[in-house]
Tab-separated table of C-alpha atoms in Angstrom:
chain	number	residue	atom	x	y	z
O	1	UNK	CA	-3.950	14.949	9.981
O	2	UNK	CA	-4.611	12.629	6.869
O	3	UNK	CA	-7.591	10.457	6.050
O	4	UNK	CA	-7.043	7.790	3.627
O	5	UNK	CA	-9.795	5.907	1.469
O	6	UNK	CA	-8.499	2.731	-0.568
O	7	UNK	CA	-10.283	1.780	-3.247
O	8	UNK	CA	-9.491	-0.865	-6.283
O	9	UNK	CA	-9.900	-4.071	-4.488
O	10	UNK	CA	-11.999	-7.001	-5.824
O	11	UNK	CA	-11.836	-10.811	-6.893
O	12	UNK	CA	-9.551	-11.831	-9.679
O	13	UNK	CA	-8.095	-15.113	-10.944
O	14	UNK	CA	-4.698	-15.929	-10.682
O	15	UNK	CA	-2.319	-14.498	-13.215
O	16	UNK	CA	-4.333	-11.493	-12.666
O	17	UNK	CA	-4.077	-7.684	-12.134
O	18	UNK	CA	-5.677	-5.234	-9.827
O	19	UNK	CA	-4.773	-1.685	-9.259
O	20	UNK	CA	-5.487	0.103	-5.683
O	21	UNK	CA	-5.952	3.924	-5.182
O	22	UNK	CA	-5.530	5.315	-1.822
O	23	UNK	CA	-7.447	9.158	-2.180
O	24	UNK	CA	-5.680	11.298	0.538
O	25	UNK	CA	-6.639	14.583	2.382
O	26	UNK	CA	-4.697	16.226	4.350
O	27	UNK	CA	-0.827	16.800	4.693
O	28	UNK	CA	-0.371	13.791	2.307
O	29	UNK	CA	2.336	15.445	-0.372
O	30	UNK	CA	4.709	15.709	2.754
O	31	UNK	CA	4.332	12.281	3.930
O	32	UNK	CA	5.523	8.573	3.496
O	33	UNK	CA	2.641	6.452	1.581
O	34	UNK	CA	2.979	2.706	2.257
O	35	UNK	CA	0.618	-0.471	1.521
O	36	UNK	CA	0.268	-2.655	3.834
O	37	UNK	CA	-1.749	-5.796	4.142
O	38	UNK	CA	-3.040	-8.689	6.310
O	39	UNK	CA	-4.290	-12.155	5.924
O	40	UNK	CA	-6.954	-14.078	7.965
O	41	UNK	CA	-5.520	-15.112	11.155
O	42	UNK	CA	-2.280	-13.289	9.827
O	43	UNK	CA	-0.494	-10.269	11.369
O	44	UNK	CA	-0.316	-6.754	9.340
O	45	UNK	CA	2.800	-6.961	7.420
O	46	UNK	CA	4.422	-4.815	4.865
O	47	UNK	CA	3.902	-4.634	1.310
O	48	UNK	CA	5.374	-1.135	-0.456
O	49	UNK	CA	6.169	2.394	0.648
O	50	UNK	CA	7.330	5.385	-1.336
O	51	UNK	CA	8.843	8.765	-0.042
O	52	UNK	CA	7.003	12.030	-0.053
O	53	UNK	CA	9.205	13.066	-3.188
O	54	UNK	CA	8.504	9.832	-4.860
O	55	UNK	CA	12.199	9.668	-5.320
O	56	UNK	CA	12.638	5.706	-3.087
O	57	UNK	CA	10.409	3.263	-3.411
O	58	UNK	CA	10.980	-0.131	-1.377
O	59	UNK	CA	9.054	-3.802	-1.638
O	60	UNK	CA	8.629	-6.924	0.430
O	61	UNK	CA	10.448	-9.706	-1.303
O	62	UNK	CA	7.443	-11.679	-2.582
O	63	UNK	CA	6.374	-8.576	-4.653
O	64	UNK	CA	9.064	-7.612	-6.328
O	65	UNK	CA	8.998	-7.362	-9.650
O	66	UNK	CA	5.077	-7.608	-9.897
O	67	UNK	CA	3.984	-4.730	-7.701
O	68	UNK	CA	4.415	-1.379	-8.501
O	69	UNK	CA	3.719	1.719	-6.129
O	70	UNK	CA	3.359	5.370	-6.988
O	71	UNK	CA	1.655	8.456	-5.661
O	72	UNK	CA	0.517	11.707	-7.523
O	73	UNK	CA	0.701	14.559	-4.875
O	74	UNK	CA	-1.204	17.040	-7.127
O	75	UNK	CA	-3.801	14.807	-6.850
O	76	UNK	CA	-3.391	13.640	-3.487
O	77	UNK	CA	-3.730	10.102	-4.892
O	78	UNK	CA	-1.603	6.827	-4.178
O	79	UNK	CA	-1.169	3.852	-6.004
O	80	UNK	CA	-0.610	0.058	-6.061
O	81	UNK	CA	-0.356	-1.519	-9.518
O	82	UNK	CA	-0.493	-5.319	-8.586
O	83	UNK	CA	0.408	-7.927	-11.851
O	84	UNK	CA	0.444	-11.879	-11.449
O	85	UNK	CA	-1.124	-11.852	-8.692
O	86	UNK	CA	-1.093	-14.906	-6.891
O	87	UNK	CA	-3.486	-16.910	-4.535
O	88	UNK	CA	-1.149	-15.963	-1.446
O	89	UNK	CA	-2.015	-12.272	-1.978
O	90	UNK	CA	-5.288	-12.975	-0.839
O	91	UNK	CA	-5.635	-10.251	1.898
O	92	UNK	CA	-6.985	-6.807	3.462
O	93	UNK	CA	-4.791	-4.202	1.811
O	94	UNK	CA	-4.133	-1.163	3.811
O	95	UNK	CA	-2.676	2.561	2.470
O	96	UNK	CA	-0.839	4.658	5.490
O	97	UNK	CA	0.734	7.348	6.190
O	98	UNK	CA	3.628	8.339	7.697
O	99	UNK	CA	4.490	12.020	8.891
O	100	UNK	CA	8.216	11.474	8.714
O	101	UNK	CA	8.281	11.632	5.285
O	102	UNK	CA	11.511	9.356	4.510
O	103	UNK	CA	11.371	5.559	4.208
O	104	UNK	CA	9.857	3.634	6.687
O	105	UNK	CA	8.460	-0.083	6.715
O	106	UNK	CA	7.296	-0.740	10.263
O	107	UNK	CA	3.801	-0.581	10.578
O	108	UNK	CA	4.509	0.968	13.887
O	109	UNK	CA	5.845	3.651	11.958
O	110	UNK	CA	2.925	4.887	10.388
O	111	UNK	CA	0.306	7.122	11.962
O	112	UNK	CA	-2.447	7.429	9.400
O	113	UNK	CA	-4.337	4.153	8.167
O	114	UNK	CA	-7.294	4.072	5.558
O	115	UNK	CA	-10.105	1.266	6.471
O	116	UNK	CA	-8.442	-1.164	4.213
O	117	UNK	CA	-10.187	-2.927	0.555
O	118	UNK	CA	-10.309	-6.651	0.038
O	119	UNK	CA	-8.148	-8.465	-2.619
O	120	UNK	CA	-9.067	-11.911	-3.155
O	121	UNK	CA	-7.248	-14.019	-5.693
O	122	UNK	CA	-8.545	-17.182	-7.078
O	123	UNK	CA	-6.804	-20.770	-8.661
């Protein structure tokens, strides 16, 4: 079992940064981390994951290159560093896990979800 609480979310302007911390219990060192997120009226759809070793990291396309994800397994802590954000961010971000350990992307793949923070981002 792992319970996830996100954290970090908020209102910011475009052009903006934000940085989300997902604080784990459980078998979290062993397993996938991902961020996912959804949009009013939107379906959940995929926004980072990183392996249990930290060694692979993988991004949607419209965040690459201004979202960063990490994870400190001492800690039992994850991490999305968000820069330039832009209005279309706008969403409910989610931190899961996945017991597989190894890259995954689906959200069907995950089996652990935290209840999800807000990130709104203003013109």
């Amino acid at each position: 079992q792992v319970q996830l609480v996100e954290s970090g979310g908020g209102l910011v302007q475009a052009g903006g940064s934000l940085r989300l911390s997902c604080a784990a219990a459980g078998r979290f060192s062993s397993s996938t981390m991902g961020w996912f997120r959804q949009a009013p009226e939107k379906e959940r759809e995929f926004v980072a994951a990183i392996t249990w070793s930290g060694d692979s990291t993988q991004y949607t396309d419209s965040v690459k290159g201004r979202f960063t994800i990490s994870r400190d397994n001492a800690k039992n802590m994850g991490y999305l560093q968000m820069n330039t954000l832009k209005p279309e961010d706008t969403a409910i971000y989610y931190c899961a896990a996945a017991r597989s350990g190894y890259m995954r992307i689906r959200v069907g793949s995950y089996d652990y979800w935290g209840q999800g923070t807000q990130v709104t981002v203003s013109l």
